[in-house]
XYZ file of N, CA, C and O in Angstrom:
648
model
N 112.550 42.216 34.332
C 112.763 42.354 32.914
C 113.896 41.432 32.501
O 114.906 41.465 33.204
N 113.871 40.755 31.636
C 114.888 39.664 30.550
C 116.078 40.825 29.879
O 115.844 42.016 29.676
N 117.303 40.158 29.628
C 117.978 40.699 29.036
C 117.502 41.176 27.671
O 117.653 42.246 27.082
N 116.853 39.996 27.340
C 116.131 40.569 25.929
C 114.959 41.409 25.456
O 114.514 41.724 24.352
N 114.662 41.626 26.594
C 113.169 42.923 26.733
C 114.206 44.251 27.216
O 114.065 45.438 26.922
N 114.960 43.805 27.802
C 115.676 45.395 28.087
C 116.780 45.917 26.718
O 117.154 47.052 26.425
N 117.185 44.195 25.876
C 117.635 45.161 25.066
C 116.441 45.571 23.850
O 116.550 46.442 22.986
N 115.710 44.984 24.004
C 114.296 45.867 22.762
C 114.254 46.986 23.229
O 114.233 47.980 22.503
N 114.236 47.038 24.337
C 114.270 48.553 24.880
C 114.791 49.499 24.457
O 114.352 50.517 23.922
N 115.996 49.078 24.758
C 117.181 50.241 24.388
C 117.245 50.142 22.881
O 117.784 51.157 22.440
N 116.952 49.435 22.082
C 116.933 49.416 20.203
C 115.883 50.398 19.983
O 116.249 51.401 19.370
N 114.333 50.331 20.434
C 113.266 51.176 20.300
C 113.416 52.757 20.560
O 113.194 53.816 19.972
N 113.933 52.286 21.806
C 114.757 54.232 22.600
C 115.665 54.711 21.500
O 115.491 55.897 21.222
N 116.511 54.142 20.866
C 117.715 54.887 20.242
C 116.776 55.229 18.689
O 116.793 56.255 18.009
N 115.895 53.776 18.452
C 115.542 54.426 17.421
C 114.527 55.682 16.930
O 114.378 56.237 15.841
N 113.955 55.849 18.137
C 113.012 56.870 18.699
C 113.592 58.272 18.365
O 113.002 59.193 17.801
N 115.131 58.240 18.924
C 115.950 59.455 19.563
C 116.958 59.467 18.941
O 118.067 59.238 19.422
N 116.565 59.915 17.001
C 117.246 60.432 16.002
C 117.548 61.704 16.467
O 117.160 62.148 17.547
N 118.249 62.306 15.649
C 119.225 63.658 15.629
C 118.265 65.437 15.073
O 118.500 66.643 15.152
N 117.112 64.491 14.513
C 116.082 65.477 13.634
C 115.873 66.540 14.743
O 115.561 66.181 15.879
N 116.058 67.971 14.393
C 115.277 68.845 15.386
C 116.624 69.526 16.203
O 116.605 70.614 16.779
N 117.502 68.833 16.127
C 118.898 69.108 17.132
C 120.084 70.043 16.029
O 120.166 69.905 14.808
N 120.779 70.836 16.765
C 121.777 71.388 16.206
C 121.633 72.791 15.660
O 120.576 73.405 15.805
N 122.810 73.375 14.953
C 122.644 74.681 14.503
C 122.868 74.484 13.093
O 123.997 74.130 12.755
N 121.859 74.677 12.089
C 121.639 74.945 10.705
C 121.966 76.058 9.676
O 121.476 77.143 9.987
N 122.672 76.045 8.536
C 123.145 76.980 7.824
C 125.050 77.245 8.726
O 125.908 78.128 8.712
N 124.921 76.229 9.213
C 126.829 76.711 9.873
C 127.468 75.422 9.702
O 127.030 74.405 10.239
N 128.787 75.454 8.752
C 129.228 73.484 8.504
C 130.052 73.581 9.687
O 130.971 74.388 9.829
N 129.561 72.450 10.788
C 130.425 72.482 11.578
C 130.200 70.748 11.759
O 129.273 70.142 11.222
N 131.105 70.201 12.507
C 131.262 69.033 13.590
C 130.455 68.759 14.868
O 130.323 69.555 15.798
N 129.934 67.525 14.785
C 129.151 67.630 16.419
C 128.973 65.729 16.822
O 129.284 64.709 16.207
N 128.325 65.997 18.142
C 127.880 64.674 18.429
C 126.847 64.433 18.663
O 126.384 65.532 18.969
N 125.745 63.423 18.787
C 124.858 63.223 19.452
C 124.702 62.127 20.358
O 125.869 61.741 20.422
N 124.082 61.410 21.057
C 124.164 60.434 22.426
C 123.092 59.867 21.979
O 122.096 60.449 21.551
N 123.275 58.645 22.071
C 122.365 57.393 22.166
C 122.438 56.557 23.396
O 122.772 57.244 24.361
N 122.235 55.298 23.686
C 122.557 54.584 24.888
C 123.319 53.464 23.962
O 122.736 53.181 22.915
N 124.093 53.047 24.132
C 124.780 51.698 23.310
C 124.311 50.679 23.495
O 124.022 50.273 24.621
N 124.102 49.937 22.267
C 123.031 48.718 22.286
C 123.964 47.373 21.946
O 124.108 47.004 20.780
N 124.577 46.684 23.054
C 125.392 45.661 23.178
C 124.878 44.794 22.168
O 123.656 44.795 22.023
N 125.696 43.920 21.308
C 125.366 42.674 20.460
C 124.276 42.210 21.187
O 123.912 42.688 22.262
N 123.682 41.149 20.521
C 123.472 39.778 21.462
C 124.183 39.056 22.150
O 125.351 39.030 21.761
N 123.943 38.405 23.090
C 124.568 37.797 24.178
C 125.852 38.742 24.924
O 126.910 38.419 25.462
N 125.348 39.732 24.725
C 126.498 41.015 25.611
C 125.376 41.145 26.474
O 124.291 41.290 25.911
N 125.404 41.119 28.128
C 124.584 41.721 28.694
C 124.046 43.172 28.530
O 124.773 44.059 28.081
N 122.881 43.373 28.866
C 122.666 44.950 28.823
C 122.120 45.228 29.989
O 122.371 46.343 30.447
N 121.346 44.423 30.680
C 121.155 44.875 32.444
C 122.639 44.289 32.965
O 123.158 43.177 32.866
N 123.073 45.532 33.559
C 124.430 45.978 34.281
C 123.908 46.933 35.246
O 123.701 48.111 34.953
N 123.640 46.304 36.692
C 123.026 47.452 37.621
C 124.439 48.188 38.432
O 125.437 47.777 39.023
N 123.807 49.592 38.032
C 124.864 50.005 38.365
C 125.845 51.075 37.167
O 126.781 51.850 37.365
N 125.181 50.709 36.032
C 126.239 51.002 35.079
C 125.642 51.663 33.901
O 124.451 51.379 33.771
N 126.149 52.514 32.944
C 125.311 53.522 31.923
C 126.155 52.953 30.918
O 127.383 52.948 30.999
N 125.515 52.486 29.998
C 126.579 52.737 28.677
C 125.743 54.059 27.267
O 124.606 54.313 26.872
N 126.909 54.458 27.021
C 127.029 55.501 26.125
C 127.476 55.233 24.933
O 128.509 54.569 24.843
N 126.622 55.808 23.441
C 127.379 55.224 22.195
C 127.195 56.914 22.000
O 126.329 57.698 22.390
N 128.360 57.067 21.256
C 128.996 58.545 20.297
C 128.627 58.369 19.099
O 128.473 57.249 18.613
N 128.388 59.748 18.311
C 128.003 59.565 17.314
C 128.294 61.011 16.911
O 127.678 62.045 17.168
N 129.452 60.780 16.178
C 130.564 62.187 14.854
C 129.397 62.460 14.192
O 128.878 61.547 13.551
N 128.786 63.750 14.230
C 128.751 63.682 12.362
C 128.810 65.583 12.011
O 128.783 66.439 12.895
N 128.865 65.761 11.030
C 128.978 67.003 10.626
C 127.611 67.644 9.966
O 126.809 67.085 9.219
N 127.593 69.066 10.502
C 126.217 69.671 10.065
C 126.702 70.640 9.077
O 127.562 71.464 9.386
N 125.997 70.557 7.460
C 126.573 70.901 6.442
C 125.664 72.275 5.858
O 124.472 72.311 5.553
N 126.655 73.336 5.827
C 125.725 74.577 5.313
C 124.398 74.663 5.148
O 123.695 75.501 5.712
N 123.783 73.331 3.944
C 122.387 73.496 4.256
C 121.961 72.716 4.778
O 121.222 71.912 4.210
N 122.314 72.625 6.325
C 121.250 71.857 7.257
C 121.687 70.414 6.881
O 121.794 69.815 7.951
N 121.930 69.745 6.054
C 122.058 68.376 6.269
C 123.257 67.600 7.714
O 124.281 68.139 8.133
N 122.805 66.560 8.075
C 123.644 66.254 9.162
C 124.050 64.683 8.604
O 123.357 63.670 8.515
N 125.138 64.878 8.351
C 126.214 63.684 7.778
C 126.865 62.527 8.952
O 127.843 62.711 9.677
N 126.241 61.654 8.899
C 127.121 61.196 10.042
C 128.496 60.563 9.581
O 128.539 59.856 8.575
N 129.341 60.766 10.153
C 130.924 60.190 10.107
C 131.104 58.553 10.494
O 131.679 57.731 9.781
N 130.637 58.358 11.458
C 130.727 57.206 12.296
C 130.294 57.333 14.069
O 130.482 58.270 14.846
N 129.754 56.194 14.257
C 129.240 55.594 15.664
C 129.895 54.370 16.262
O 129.222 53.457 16.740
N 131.468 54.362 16.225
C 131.928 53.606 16.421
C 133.043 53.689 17.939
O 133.941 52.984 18.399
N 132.384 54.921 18.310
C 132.818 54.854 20.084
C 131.876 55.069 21.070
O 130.728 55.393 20.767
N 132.357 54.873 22.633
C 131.298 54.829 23.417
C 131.828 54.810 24.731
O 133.043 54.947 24.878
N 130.896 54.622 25.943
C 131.566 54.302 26.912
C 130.746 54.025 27.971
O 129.556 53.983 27.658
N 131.019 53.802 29.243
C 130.451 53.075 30.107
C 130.792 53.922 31.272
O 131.978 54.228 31.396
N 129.738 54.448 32.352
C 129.516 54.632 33.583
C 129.058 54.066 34.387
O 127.868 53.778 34.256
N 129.882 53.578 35.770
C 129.429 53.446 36.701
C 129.071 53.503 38.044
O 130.150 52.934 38.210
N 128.722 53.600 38.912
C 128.328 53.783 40.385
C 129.471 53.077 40.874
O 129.882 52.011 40.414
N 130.128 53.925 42.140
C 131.368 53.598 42.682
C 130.955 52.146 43.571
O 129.967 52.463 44.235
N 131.223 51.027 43.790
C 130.801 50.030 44.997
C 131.964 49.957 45.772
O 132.956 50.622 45.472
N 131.933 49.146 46.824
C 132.967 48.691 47.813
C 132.693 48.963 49.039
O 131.779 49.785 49.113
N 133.155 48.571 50.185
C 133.196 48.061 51.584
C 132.102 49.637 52.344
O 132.616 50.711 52.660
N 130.577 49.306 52.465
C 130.127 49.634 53.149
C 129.453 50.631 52.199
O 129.030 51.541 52.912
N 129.203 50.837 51.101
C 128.344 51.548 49.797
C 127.728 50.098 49.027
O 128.071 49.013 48.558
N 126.719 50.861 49.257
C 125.196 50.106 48.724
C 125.024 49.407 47.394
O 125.402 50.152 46.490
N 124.586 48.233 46.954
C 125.335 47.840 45.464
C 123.959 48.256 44.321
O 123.878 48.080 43.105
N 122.768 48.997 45.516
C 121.879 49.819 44.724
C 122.086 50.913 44.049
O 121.149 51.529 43.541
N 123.627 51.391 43.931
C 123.863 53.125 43.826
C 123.420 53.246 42.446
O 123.560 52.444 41.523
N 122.787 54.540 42.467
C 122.379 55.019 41.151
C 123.309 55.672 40.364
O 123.823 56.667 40.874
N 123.732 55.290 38.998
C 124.675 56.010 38.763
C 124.069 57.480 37.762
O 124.756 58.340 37.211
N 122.849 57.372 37.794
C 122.391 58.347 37.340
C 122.614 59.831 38.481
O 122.644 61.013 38.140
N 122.737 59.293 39.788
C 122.010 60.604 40.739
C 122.994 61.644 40.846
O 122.527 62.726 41.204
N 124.673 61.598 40.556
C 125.098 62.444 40.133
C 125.737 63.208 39.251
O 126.582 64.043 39.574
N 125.348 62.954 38.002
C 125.885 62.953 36.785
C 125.146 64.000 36.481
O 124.042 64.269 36.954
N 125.889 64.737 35.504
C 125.752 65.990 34.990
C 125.462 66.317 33.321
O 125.365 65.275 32.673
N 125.381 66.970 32.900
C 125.603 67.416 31.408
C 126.871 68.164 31.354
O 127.217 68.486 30.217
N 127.490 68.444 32.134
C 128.914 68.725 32.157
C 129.772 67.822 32.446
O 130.944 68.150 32.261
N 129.573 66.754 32.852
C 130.757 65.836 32.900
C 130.558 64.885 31.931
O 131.481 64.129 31.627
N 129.260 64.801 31.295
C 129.126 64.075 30.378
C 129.892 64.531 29.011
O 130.553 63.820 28.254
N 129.623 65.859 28.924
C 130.606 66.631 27.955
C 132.116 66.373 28.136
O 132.846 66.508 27.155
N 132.639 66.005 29.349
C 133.765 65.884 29.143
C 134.169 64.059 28.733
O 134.844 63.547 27.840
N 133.660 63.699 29.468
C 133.393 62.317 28.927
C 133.633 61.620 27.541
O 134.314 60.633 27.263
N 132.652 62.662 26.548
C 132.364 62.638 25.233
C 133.894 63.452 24.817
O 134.720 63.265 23.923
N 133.853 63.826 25.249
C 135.708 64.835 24.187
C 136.599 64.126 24.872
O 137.692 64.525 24.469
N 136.799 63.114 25.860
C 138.183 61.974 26.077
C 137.672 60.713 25.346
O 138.465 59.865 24.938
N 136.226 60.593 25.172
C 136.133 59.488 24.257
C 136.566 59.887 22.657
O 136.729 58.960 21.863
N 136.757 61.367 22.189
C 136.758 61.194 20.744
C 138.262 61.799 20.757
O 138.711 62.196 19.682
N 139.078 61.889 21.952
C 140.798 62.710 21.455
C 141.605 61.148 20.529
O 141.630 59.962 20.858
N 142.110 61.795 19.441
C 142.598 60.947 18.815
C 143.576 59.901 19.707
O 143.289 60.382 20.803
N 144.226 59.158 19.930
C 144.708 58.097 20.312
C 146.562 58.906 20.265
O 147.189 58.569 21.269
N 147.176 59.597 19.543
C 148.482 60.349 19.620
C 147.949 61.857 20.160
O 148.653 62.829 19.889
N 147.019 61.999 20.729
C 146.305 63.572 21.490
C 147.669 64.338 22.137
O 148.195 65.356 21.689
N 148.088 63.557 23.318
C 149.354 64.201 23.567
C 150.611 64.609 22.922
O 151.228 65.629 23.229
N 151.037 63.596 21.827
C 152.168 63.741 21.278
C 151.991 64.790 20.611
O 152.774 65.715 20.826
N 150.894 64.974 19.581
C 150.474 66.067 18.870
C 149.410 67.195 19.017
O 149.124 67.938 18.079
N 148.813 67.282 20.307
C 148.646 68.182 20.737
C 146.968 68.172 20.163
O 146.113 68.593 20.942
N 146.561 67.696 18.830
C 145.562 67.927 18.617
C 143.733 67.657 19.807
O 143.802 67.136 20.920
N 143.029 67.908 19.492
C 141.539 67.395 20.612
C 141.005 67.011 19.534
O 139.867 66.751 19.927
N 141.026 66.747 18.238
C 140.523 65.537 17.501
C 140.944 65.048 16.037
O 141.204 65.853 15.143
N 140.990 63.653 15.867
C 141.364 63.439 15.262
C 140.924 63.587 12.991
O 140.527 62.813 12.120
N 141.400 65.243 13.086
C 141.202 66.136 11.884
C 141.312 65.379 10.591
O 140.434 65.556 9.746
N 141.985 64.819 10.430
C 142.619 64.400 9.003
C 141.192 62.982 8.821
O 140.393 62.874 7.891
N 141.309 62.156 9.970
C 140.411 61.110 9.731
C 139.377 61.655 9.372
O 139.033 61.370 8.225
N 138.455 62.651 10.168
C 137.015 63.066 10.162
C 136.630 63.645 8.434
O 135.612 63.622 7.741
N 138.129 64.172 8.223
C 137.703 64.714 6.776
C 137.851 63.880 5.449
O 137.645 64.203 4.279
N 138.379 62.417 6.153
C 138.772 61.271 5.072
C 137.228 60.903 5.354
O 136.615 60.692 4.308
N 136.562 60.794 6.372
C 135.000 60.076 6.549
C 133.972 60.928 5.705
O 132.919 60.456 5.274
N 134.387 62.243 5.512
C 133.598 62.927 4.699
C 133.619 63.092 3.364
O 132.591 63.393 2.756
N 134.930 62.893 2.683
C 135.388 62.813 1.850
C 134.844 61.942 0.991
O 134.446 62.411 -0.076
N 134.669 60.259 1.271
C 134.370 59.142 1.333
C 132.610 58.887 0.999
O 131.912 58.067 0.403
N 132.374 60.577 2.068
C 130.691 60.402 1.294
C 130.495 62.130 0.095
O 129.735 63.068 -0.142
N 131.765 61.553 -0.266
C 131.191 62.989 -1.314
C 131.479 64.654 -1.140
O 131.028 65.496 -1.917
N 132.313 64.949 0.027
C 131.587 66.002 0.878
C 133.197 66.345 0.842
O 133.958 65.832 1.663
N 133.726 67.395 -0.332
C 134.975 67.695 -0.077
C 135.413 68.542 1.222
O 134.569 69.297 1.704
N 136.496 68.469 1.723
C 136.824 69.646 3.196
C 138.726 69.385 3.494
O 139.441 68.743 2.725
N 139.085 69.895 4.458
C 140.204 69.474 4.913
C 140.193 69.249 6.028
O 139.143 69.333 6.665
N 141.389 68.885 6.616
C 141.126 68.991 8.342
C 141.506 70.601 8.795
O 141.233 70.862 9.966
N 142.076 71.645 8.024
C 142.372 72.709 8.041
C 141.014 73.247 8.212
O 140.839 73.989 9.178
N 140.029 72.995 7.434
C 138.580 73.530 7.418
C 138.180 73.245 8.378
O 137.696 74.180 9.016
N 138.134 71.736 9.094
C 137.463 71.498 9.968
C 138.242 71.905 10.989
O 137.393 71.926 11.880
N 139.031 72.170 11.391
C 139.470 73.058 12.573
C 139.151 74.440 12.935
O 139.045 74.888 14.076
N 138.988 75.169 11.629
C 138.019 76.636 11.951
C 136.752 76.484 12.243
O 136.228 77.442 12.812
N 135.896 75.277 11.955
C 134.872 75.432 12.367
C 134.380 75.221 14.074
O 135.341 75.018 14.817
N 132.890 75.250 14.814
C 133.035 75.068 16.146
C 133.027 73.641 16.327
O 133.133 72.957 15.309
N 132.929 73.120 17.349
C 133.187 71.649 17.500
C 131.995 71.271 18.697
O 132.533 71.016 19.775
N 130.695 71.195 18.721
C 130.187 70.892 19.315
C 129.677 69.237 20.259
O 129.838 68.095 19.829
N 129.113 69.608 21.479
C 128.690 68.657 22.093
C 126.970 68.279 22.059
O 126.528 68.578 23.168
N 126.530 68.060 21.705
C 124.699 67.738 21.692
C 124.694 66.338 22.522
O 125.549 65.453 22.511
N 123.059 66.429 23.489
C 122.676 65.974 23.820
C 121.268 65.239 23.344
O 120.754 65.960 22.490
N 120.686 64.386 23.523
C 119.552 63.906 22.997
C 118.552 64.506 24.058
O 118.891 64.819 25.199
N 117.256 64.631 23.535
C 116.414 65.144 24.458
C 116.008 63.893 25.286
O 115.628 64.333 26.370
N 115.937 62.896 25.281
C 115.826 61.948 26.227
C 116.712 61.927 27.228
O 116.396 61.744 28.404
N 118.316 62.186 26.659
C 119.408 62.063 27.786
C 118.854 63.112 28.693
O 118.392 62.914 29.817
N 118.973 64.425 27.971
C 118.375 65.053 28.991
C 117.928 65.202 30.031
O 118.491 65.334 31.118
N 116.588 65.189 29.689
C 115.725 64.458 30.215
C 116.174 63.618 31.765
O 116.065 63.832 32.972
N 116.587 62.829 31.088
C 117.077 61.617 31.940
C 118.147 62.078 33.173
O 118.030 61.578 34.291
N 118.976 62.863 32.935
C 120.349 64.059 33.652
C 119.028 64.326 34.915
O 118.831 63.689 35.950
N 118.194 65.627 34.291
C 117.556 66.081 34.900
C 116.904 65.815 35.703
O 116.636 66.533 36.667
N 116.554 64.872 35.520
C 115.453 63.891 36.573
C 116.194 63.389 37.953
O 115.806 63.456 39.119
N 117.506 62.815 37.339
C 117.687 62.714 38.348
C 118.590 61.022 38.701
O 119.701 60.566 38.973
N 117.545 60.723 38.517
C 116.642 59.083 39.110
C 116.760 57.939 37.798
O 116.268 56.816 37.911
């Protein structure tokens, strides 16, 4: 496969594996969903060995609507290599939906997390909502739950294995 057939790939997959169908409805809360991150052009995207991950904020609003905030983080997994491990390693074969969850909440702790103690960055998320209309505070958005979602493809994909 060409870099450029694998990234049609991954453009078709993400666009396939909208958010429709996912989440809990009638509750305004915060959440994420998982895509695979779809490098520019001329960014490689076959990286053997390696997963990339794009994040995606958005908030699910009393009635069911799902607002997205922004898709502007992400991240990259890969299979450990070095002296006498195989440069075939799958980095799928031990990865979890639990470490992926954690994964996803060090990719979104605000950038001052320690100094101030917060696990996300409140004030921004409610300026992104704000911005589309959607009054709140970060006071609000802290009572609400703060979820992790998976795509049914990722899934999928965890499960398998392979």
């Amino acid at each position: 496969m060409t870099e450029e057939e694998a990234r049609q790939r991954l453009l078709a997959a993400a666009a396939d594996d909208g958010p429709e169908g996912m989440g809990v409805h009638g509750v305004p809360v915060s959440g994420f969903t998982f895509a695979p991150f779809v490098p520019q052009p001329g960014v490689p995207v076959l990286s053997p060995g390696a997963i990339r991950f794009r994040v995606e904020e958005f908030a699910v609003l009393a009635d069911g609507r799902r607002v997205r905030l922004h898709a502007e983080r992400g991240f990259t997994l890969s299979a450990e290599r070095g002296p006498g491990l195989s440069a075939e390693v799958d980095p799928w074969q031990h990865l979890t939906l639990e470490s992926l969850e954690a994964d996803v909440r060090a990719t979104v702790l605000p950038d001052d997390a320690e100094a101030t103690g917060e696990d996300h960055p409140w004030t921004w998320l409610a300026d992104l909502l704000r911005a589309q209309g959607i009054e709140t505070s970060p006071e609000e958005l802290r009572a609400v739950p703060y979820g992790v979602e998976f795509s049914a493809r990722l899934q999928a994909r965890v499960a398998a294995g392979t």
